[in-house]
PDB file of C-alpha atoms in Angstrom:
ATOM      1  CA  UNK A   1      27.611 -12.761-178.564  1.00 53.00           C
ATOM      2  CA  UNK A   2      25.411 -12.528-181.545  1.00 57.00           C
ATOM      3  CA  UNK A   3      26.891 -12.856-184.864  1.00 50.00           C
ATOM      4  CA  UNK A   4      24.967 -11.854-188.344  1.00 47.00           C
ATOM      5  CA  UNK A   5      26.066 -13.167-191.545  1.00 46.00           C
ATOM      6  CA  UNK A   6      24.987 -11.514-195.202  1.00 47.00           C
ATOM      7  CA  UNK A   7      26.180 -12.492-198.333  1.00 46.00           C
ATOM      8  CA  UNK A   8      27.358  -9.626-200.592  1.00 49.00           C
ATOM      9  CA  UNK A   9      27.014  -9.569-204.379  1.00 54.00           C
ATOM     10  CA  UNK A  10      30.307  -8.772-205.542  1.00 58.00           C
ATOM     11  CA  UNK A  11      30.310  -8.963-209.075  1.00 62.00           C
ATOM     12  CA  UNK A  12      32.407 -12.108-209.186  1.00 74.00           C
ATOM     13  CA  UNK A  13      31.952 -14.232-211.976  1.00 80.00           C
ATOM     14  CA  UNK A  14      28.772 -12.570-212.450  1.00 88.00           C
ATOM     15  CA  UNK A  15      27.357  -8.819-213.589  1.00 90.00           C
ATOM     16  CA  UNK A  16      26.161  -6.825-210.853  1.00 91.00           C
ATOM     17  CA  UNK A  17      24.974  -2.728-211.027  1.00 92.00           C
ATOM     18  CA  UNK A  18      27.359  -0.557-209.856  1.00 91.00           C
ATOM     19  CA  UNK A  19      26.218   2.449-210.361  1.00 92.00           C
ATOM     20  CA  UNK A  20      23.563   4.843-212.335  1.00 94.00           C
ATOM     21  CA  UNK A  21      24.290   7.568-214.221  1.00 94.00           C
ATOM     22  CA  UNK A  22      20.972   9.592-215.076  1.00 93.00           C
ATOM     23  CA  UNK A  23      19.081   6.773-217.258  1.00 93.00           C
ATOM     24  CA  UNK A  24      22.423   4.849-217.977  1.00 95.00           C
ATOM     25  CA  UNK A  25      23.465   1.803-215.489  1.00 95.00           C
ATOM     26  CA  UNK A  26      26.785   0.872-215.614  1.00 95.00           C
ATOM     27  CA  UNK A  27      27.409  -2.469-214.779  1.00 94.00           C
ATOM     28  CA  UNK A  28      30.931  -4.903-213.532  1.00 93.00           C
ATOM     29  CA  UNK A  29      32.172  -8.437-213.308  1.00 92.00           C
ATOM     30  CA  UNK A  30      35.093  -9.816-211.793  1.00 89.00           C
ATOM     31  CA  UNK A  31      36.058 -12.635-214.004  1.00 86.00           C
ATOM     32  CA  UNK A  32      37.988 -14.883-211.608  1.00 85.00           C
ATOM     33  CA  UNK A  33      38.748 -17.241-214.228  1.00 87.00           C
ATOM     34  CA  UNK A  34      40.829 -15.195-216.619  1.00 87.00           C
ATOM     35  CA  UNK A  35      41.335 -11.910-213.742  1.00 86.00           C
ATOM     36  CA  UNK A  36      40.149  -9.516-215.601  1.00 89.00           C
ATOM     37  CA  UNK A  37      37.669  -6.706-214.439  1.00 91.00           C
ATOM     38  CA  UNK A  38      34.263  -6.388-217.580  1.00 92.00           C
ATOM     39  CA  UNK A  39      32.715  -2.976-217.316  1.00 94.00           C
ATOM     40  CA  UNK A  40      29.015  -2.691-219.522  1.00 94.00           C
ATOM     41  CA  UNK A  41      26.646  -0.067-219.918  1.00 96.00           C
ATOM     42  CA  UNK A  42      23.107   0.116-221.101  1.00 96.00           C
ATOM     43  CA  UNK A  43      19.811   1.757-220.576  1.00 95.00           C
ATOM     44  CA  UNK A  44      17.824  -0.818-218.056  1.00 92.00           C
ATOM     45  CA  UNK A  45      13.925   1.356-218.812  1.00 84.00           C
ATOM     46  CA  UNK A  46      13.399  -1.176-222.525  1.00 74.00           C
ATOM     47  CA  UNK A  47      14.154  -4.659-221.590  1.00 81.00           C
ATOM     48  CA  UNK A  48      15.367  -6.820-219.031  1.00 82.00           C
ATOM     49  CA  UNK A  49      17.756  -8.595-220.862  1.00 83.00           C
ATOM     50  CA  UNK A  50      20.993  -6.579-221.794  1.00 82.00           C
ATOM     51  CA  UNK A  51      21.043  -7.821-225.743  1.00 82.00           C
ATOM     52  CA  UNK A  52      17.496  -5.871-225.924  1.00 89.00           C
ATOM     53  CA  UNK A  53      18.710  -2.914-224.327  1.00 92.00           C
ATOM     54  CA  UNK A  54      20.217   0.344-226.082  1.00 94.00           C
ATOM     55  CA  UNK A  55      23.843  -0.129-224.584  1.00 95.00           C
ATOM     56  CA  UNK A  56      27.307   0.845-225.504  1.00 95.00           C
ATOM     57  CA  UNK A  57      29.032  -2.029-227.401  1.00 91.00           C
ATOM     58  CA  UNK A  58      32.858  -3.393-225.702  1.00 88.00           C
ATOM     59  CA  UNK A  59      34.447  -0.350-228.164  1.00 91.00           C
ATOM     60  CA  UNK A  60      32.246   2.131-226.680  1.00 93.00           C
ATOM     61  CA  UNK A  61      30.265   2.222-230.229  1.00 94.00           C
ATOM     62  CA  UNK A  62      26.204   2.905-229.400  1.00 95.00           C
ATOM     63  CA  UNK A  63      24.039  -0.040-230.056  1.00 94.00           C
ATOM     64  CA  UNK A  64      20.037   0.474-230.813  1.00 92.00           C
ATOM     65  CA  UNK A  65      18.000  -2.113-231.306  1.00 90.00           C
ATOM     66  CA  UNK A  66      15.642  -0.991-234.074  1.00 89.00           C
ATOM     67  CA  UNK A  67      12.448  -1.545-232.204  1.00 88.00           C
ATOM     68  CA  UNK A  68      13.234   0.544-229.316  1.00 88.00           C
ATOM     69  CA  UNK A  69      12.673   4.348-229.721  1.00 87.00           C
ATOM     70  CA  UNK A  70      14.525   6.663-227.123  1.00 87.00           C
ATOM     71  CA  UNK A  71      14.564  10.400-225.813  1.00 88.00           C
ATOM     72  CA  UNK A  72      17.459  12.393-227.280  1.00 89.00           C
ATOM     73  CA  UNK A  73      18.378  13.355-224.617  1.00 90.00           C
ATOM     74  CA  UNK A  74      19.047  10.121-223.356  1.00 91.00           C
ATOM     75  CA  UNK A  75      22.100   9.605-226.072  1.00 91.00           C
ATOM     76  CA  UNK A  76      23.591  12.876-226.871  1.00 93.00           C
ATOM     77  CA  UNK A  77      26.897  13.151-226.988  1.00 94.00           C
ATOM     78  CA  UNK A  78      27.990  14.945-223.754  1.00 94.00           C
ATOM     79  CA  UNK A  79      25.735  11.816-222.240  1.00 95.00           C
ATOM     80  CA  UNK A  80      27.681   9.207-224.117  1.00 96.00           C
ATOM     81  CA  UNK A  81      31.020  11.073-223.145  1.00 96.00           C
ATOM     82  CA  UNK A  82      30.142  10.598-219.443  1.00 95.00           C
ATOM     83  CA  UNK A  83      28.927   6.935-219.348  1.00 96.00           C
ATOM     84  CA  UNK A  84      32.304   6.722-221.266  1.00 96.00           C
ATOM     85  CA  UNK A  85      34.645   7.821-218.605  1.00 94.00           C
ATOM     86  CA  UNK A  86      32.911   5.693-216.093  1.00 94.00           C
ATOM     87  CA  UNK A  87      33.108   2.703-218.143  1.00 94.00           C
ATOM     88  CA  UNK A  88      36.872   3.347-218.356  1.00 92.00           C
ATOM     89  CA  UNK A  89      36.759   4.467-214.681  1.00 91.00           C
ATOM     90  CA  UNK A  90      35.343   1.009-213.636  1.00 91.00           C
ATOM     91  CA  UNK A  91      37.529  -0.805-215.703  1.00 89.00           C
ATOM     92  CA  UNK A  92      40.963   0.886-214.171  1.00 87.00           C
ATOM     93  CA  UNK A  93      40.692  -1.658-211.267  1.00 77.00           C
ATOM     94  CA  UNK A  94      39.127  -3.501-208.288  1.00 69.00           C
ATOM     95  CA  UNK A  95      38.473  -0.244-206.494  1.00 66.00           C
ATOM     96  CA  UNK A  96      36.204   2.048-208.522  1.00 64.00           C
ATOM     97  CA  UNK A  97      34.513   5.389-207.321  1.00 63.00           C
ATOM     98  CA  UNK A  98      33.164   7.782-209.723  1.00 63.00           C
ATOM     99  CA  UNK A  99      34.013  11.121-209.574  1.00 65.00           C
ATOM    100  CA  UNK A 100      31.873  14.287-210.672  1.00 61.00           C
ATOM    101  CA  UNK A 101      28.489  12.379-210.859  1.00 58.00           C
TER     102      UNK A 101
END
């Protein structure tokens, strides 16, 4: 018998992607230490570090950093809706699957 072993990055204790949505990555943790399930979004293309990224704030509330310039079409407001619902999707539990993507 062979056996194969792979480690799999969960989002425990740490952010991992989930899943894209056009230009928008929505991103989870599993917070082991209080249980609770952290949902994030942001647009990955201007920086590698979240704080430097045009994101969506814990309220939902759009965050642009000054310096960084971005399509319209990237934030309109059907856009925003969308990344919305799947930030609320992923935070509804352990087991998220977008719908309608």
């Amino acid at each position: 018998m062979i056996f194969s072993f792979t480690s799999v990055n969960a989002g425990l204790n740490n952010f991992t992607n989930l899943i894209f949505f056009e230009d928008w990555l929505i991103e989870r943790k599993v917070d082991l230490t209080i249980n609770e399930i952290k949902c994030r979004a942001s647009i990955p293309s201007h920086a590698n570090w979240f704080g430097a990224r045009v994101r969506l704030d814990p309220n939902n509330e759009l965050i642009k950093p000054i310096w960084i310039s971005v399509k319209a079409d990237q934030v309109i407001d059907s856009k925003l809706t969308k990344v919305k619902e799947l930030l609320v999707n992923c935070r509804s539990g352990l087991l998220s699957i977008p719908e309608n993507l």
